[in-house]
Amino acid sequence: MKWFGKCVDYFFTGMGFGAICYVCIMTFLYSGIALTAKGTISILGISGVIGLLSMIFKTDLPMSAAFAIHFVGTFILFIFMAIINQWSINISSIVIFILMYGIIWLICLLEQKKTVDRINDRIKKRNLK
């Protein structure tokens, strides 16, 4: 049951990142195009699967291999999402994908640093007592 809970957590985290990216892209790049139910559902579902794919970083694979698998898997899912939503796949959409992927990575790294710093502070406080 613990594994199922982790899967749900990763799925919803992926959905959150996907929803934020979708809203930002539709607001700033395609402001004249209305959101559709098909688009929203496909974004949330595929983003959730990308979130599940992120569980690869909790395996014993070397970080470079996990990163490569995650990047390629995420890109394939992005292409699938583009096909479902009838988006054009061109150099600008690929650049946007890479940019969003990098931003999400930066957010994750900053969040991990914050967690590590908080744990280190607790250890220091405990050792001072």
CSV table of C-alpha atoms in Angstrom, one decimal:
chain,number,residue,atom,x,y,z
A,1,MET,CA,0.0,0.0,0.0
A,2,LYS,CA,2.9,2.3,0.7
A,3,TRP,CA,4.1,1.9,-2.9
A,4,PHE,CA,0.6,2.8,-4.2
A,5,GLY,CA,0.6,6.0,-2.1
A,6,LYS,CA,4.0,7.0,-3.6
A,7,CYS,CA,2.6,6.4,-7.1
A,8,VAL,CA,-0.4,8.6,-6.4
A,9,ASP,CA,1.9,11.3,-5.0
A,10,TYR,CA,4.2,11.2,-8.1
A,11,PHE,CA,1.2,11.2,-10.4
A,12,PHE,CA,-0.4,14.2,-8.8
A,13,THR,CA,2.9,16.1,-8.6
A,14,GLY,CA,3.3,15.5,-12.4
A,15,MET,CA,-0.3,16.7,-12.9
A,16,GLY,CA,0.5,19.9,-11.0
A,17,PHE,CA,3.6,20.6,-13.1
A,18,GLY,CA,1.8,19.8,-16.3
A,19,ALA,CA,-1.2,22.0,-15.4
A,20,ILE,CA,1.0,25.0,-14.6
A,21,CYS,CA,3.0,24.6,-17.8
A,22,TYR,CA,-0.2,24.2,-19.9
A,23,VAL,CA,-1.8,27.3,-18.4
A,24,CYS,CA,1.4,29.3,-18.8
A,25,ILE,CA,1.9,28.2,-22.5
A,26,MET,CA,-1.8,28.8,-23.3
A,27,THR,CA,-1.8,32.2,-21.6
A,28,PHE,CA,1.5,33.6,-22.9
A,29,LEU,CA,2.0,31.9,-26.2
A,30,TYR,CA,-1.4,31.0,-27.5
A,31,SER,CA,-3.7,33.5,-25.8
A,32,GLY,CA,-6.3,33.5,-28.5
A,33,ILE,CA,-6.9,29.7,-28.3
A,34,ALA,CA,-9.4,28.5,-25.8
A,35,LEU,CA,-8.7,25.6,-23.5
A,36,THR,CA,-10.6,22.4,-24.4
A,37,ALA,CA,-11.7,19.5,-22.2
A,38,LYS,CA,-9.7,17.1,-24.4
A,39,GLY,CA,-6.6,19.2,-24.1
A,40,THR,CA,-6.9,19.6,-20.3
A,41,ILE,CA,-7.7,15.9,-19.7
A,42,SER,CA,-4.8,14.8,-22.0
A,43,ILE,CA,-2.4,17.3,-20.3
A,44,LEU,CA,-3.4,16.1,-16.8
A,45,GLY,CA,-3.2,12.4,-17.7
A,46,ILE,CA,0.0,12.5,-19.6
A,47,SER,CA,1.6,14.9,-17.0
A,48,GLY,CA,0.6,12.4,-14.3
A,49,VAL,CA,2.4,9.6,-16.3
A,50,ILE,CA,5.5,11.8,-16.6
A,51,GLY,CA,5.3,12.2,-12.8
A,52,LEU,CA,5.2,8.4,-12.5
A,53,LEU,CA,8.2,8.2,-14.8
A,54,SER,CA,10.1,10.4,-12.3
A,55,MET,CA,10.1,7.5,-9.9
A,56,ILE,CA,13.1,6.3,-12.0
A,57,PHE,CA,15.2,8.6,-9.9
A,58,LYS,CA,14.5,6.6,-6.8
A,59,THR,CA,16.1,3.5,-8.4
A,60,ASP,CA,19.7,2.3,-8.3
A,61,LEU,CA,20.4,3.4,-11.8
A,62,PRO,CA,23.2,5.9,-12.3
A,63,MET,CA,21.9,9.5,-12.4
A,64,SER,CA,23.0,10.0,-16.0
A,65,ALA,CA,21.1,6.9,-17.1
A,66,ALA,CA,18.0,7.8,-15.1
A,67,PHE,CA,18.1,11.3,-16.5
A,68,ALA,CA,18.5,10.1,-20.1
A,69,ILE,CA,15.6,7.6,-19.7
A,70,HIS,CA,13.4,10.3,-18.1
A,71,PHE,CA,14.2,12.9,-20.7
A,72,VAL,CA,13.5,10.6,-23.6
A,73,GLY,CA,10.4,9.2,-22.0
A,74,THR,CA,9.1,12.6,-21.2
A,75,PHE,CA,9.8,13.8,-24.8
A,76,ILE,CA,7.9,10.8,-26.2
A,77,LEU,CA,5.0,11.5,-24.0
A,78,PHE,CA,5.1,15.2,-25.0
A,79,ILE,CA,5.0,14.1,-28.7
A,80,PHE,CA,2.1,11.8,-27.9
A,81,MET,CA,0.3,14.8,-26.2
A,82,ALA,CA,1.0,17.0,-29.2
A,83,ILE,CA,-0.5,14.4,-31.5
A,84,ILE,CA,-3.6,14.0,-29.4
A,85,ASN,CA,-4.1,17.8,-29.2
A,86,GLN,CA,-3.2,18.3,-32.9
A,87,TRP,CA,-0.4,20.7,-32.0
A,88,SER,CA,2.3,21.3,-34.6
A,89,ILE,CA,5.6,19.8,-33.7
A,90,ASN,CA,8.4,22.1,-34.9
A,91,ILE,CA,11.6,23.6,-33.6
A,92,SER,CA,9.7,26.2,-31.5
A,93,SER,CA,7.6,23.5,-29.7
A,94,ILE,CA,10.7,21.5,-29.1
A,95,VAL,CA,12.5,24.5,-27.7
A,96,ILE,CA,9.5,25.2,-25.4
A,97,PHE,CA,9.6,21.6,-24.3
A,98,ILE,CA,13.3,21.8,-23.4
A,99,LEU,CA,12.8,25.2,-21.7
A,100,MET,CA,9.9,23.9,-19.6
A,101,TYR,CA,11.8,20.7,-18.8
A,102,GLY,CA,14.8,22.8,-17.6
A,103,ILE,CA,12.6,25.1,-15.5
A,104,ILE,CA,10.9,22.1,-13.8
A,105,TRP,CA,14.3,20.6,-13.1
A,106,LEU,CA,15.4,23.8,-11.5
A,107,ILE,CA,12.3,24.0,-9.3
A,108,CYS,CA,12.9,20.4,-8.2
A,109,LEU,CA,16.6,21.0,-7.4
A,110,LEU,CA,15.7,24.1,-5.4
A,111,GLU,CA,13.0,22.2,-3.5
A,112,GLN,CA,15.5,19.4,-2.7
A,113,LYS,CA,18.1,22.0,-1.5
A,114,LYS,CA,15.5,23.6,0.7
A,115,THR,CA,14.7,20.2,2.2
A,116,VAL,CA,18.3,19.3,2.7
A,117,ASP,CA,19.0,22.6,4.4
A,118,ARG,CA,16.0,22.2,6.7
A,119,ILE,CA,17.2,18.7,7.7
A,120,ASN,CA,20.8,20.0,8.3
A,121,ASP,CA,19.4,22.8,10.5
A,122,ARG,CA,17.5,20.2,12.6
A,123,ILE,CA,20.6,18.1,12.9
A,124,LYS,CA,22.7,21.1,14.0
A,125,LYS,CA,20.1,22.1,16.6
A,126,ARG,CA,19.9,18.6,17.9
A,127,ASN,CA,23.7,18.3,18.2
A,128,LEU,CA,23.9,21.7,20.1
A,129,LYS,CA,21.6,20.3,22.8
